[in-house]
Coordinates of C-alpha atoms in Angstrom, one line a residue:
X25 CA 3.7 -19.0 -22.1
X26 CA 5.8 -16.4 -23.9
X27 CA 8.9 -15.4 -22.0
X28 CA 9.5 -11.6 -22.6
X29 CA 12.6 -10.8 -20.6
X30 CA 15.2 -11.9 -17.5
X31 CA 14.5 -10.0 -14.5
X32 CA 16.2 -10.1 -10.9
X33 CA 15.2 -11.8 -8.2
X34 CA 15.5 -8.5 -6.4
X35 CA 12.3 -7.4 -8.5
X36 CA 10.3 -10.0 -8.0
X37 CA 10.8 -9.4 -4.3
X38 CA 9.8 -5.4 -4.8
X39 CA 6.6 -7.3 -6.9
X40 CA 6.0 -9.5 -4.2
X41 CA 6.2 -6.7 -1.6
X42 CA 4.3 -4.0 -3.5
X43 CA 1.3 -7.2 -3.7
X44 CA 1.1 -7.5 0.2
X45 CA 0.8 -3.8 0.8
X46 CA -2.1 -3.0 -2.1
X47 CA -4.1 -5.8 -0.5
X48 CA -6.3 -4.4 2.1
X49 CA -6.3 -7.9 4.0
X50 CA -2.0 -8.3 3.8
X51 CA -1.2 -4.9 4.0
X52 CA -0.6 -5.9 7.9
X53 CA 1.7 -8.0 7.3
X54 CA 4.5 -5.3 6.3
X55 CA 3.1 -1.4 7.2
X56 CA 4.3 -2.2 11.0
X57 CA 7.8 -3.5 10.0
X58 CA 8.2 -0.4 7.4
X59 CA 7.0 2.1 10.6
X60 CA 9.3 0.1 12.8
X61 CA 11.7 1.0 10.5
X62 CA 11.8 4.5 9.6
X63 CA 11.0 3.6 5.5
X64 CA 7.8 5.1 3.6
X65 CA 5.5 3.0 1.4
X66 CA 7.6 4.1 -1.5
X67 CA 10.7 1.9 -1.0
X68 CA 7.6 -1.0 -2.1
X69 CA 6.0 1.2 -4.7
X70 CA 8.8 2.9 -6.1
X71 CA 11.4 0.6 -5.7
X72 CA 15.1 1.7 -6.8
X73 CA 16.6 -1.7 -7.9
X74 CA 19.8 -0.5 -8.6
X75 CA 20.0 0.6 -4.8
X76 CA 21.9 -2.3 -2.8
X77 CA 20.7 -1.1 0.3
X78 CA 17.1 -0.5 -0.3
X79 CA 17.4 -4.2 -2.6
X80 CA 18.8 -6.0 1.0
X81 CA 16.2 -4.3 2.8
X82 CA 13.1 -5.8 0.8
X83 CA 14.5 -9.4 0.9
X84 CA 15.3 -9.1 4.4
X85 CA 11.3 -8.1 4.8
X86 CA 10.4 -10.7 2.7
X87 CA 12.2 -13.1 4.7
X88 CA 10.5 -11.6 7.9
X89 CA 6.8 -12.1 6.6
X90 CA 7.4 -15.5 4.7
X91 CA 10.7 -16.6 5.4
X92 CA 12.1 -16.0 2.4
X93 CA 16.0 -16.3 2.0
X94 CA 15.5 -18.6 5.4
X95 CA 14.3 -21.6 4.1
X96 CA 11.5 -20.9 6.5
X97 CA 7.4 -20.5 6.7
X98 CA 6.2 -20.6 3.0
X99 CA 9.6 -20.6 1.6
X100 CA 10.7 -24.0 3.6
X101 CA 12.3 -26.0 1.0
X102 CA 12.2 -23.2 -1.4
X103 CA 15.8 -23.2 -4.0
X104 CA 18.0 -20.8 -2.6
X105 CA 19.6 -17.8 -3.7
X106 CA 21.3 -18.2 -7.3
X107 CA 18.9 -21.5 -8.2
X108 CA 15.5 -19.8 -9.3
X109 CA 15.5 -18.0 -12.8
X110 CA 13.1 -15.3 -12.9
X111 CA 11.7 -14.1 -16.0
X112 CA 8.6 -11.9 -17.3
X113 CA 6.2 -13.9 -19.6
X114 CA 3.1 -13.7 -21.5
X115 CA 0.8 -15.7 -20.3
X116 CA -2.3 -16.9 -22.7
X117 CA -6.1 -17.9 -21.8
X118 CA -4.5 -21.9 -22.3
X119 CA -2.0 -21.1 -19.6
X120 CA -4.1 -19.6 -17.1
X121 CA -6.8 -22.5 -17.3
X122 CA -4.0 -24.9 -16.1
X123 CA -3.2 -22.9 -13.2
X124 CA -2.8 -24.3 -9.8
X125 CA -3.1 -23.7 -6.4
X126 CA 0.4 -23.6 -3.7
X127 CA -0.7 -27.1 -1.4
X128 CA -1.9 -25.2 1.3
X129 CA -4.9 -27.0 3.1
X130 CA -7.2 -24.0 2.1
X131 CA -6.9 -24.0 -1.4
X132 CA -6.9 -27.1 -1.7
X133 CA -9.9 -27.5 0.7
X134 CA -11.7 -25.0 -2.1
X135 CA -10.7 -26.9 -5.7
X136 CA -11.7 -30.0 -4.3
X137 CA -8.2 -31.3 -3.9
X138 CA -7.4 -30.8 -7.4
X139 CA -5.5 -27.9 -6.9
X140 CA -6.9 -26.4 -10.3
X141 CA -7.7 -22.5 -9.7
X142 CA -10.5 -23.1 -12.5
X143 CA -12.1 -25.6 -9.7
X144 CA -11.9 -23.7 -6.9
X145 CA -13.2 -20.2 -8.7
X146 CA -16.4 -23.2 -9.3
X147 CA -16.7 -24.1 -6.6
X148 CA -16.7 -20.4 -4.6
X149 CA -19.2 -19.5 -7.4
X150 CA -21.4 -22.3 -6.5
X151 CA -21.6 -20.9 -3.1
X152 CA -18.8 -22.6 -1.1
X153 CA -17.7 -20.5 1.7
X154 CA -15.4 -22.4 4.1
X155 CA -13.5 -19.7 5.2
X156 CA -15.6 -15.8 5.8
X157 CA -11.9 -13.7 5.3
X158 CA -11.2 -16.2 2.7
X159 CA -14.0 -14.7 0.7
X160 CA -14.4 -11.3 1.7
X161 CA -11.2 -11.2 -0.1
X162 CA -12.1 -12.8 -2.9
X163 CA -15.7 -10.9 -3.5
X164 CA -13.8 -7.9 -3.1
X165 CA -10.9 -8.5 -5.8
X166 CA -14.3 -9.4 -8.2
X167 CA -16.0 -6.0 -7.8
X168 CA -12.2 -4.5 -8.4
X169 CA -12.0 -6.8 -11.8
X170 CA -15.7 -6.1 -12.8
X171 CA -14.9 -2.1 -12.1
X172 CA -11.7 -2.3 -14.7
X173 CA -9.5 -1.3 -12.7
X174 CA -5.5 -3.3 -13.0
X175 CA -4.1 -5.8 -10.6
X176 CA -0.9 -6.5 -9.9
X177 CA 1.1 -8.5 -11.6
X178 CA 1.0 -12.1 -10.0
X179 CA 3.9 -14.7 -9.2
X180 CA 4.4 -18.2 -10.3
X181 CA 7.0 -20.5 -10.5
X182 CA 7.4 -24.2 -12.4
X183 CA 10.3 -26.9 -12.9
X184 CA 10.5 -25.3 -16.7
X185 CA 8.9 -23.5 -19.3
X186 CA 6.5 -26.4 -20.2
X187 CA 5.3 -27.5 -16.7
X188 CA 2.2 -26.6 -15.3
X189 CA 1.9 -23.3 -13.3
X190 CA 2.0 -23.1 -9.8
X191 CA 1.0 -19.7 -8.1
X192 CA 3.4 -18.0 -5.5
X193 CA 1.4 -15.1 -5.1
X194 CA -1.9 -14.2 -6.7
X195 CA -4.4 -17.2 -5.1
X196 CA -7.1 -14.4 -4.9
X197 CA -6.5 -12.8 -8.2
X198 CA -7.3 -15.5 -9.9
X199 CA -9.7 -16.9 -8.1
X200 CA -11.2 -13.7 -8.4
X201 CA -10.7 -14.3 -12.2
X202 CA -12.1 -16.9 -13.1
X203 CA -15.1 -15.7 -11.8
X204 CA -15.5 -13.0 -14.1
X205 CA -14.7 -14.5 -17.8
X206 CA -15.8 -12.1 -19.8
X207 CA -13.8 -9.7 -18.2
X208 CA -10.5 -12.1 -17.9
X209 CA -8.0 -11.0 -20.2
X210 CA -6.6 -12.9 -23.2
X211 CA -3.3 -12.1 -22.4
X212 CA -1.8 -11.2 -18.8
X213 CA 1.7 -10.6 -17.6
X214 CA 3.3 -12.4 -14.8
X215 CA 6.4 -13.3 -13.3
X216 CA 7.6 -16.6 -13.4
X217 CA 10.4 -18.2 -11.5
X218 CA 12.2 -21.6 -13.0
X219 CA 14.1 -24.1 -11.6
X220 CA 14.0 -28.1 -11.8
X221 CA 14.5 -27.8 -8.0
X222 CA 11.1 -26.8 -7.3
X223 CA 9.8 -30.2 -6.9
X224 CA 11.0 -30.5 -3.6
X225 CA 9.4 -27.5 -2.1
X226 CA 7.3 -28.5 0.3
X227 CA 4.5 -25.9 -1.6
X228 CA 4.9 -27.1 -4.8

């Protein structure tokens, strides 16, 4: 893993955000809350992240989908504010093969409780369907991969630069991925979060 650049927490947030609502199957999660709210799609889209207002409004979104900022939901246990560095890396075909999987029953259900995304993209190859939404989504993201069209940029985090990958956001991506090898590429982009904290996330 190369790491390219700092970035702010506040724009992994607008990443995270902008994720949920291009995702047919999430995109429930936060359209209401945005209605309910007066705000169009653009304050995800086009995020302004030099806007305090529209920066304290995504977190406090974030927080209300996955409890992030509340130690709550998928962030219970997660460092908090000030404790995570967030960075924008390279990542190689030697990274990406080490992936794994949040510990969430499902995914770790699919990879045969190895947690490796590699085993679970075998496994849903080989025909293992536990879950029907769980691979509608999946299928879907492959015809998107095989029809060349970009994805957005996924989420990781790990205790430091040399540790093993764990995925925040992006369990379908590459999933999706690792079906399709000859159309993975060599090098993808990603944001990665760092803290020696992380071991005690109750997701990690």
């Amino acid at each position: 893993m190369q790491i390219l650049q700092q970035i702010s927490e506040h724009e992994m947030v607008a990443a995270f955000l902008k994720a949920t609502l291009g995702s047919p199957q999430n995109a429930w999660h936060i359209t209401p809350k945005l209605q309910r709210d007066g705000k169009t799609p653009t304050i995800v889209t086009e995020p302004n992240l030099g806007d305090v207002e529209e920066c304290a409004y995504r977190m406090g979104i974030l927080g209300e989908i996955y409890g992030y900022g509340r130690n709550e939901n998928l962030f219970a246990g997660f460092p908090p504010e000030g404790e995570v560095r967030w960075v924008r890396a390279v990542l190689v075909r030697e990274d990406m093969a080490r992936l794994r999987y949040l510990k969430i029953a499902a995914w770790e259900d699919l990879s045969g409780g190895t947690r490796q995304v590699v085993d679970g993209a075998r496994a849903f190859a080989a025909g293992r369907r536990d879950s029907r939404i769980l691979g509608e989504m999946i299928l879907g993201i492959s015809n998107v991969i095989r029809s060349g069209a970009a994805l957005a940029e996924p989420i990781m985090v790990a205790v430091d630069q040399h540790a093993t990958l764990i995925l925040l956001d992006g369990h379908h991506r590459f999933t999706a991925y690792f079906m399709e090898e000859r159309t993975m590429p060599r090098e993808l982009s990603a944001i990665v979060g760092l803290s020696d904290r992380l071991s005690k996330w109750d997701f990690y």
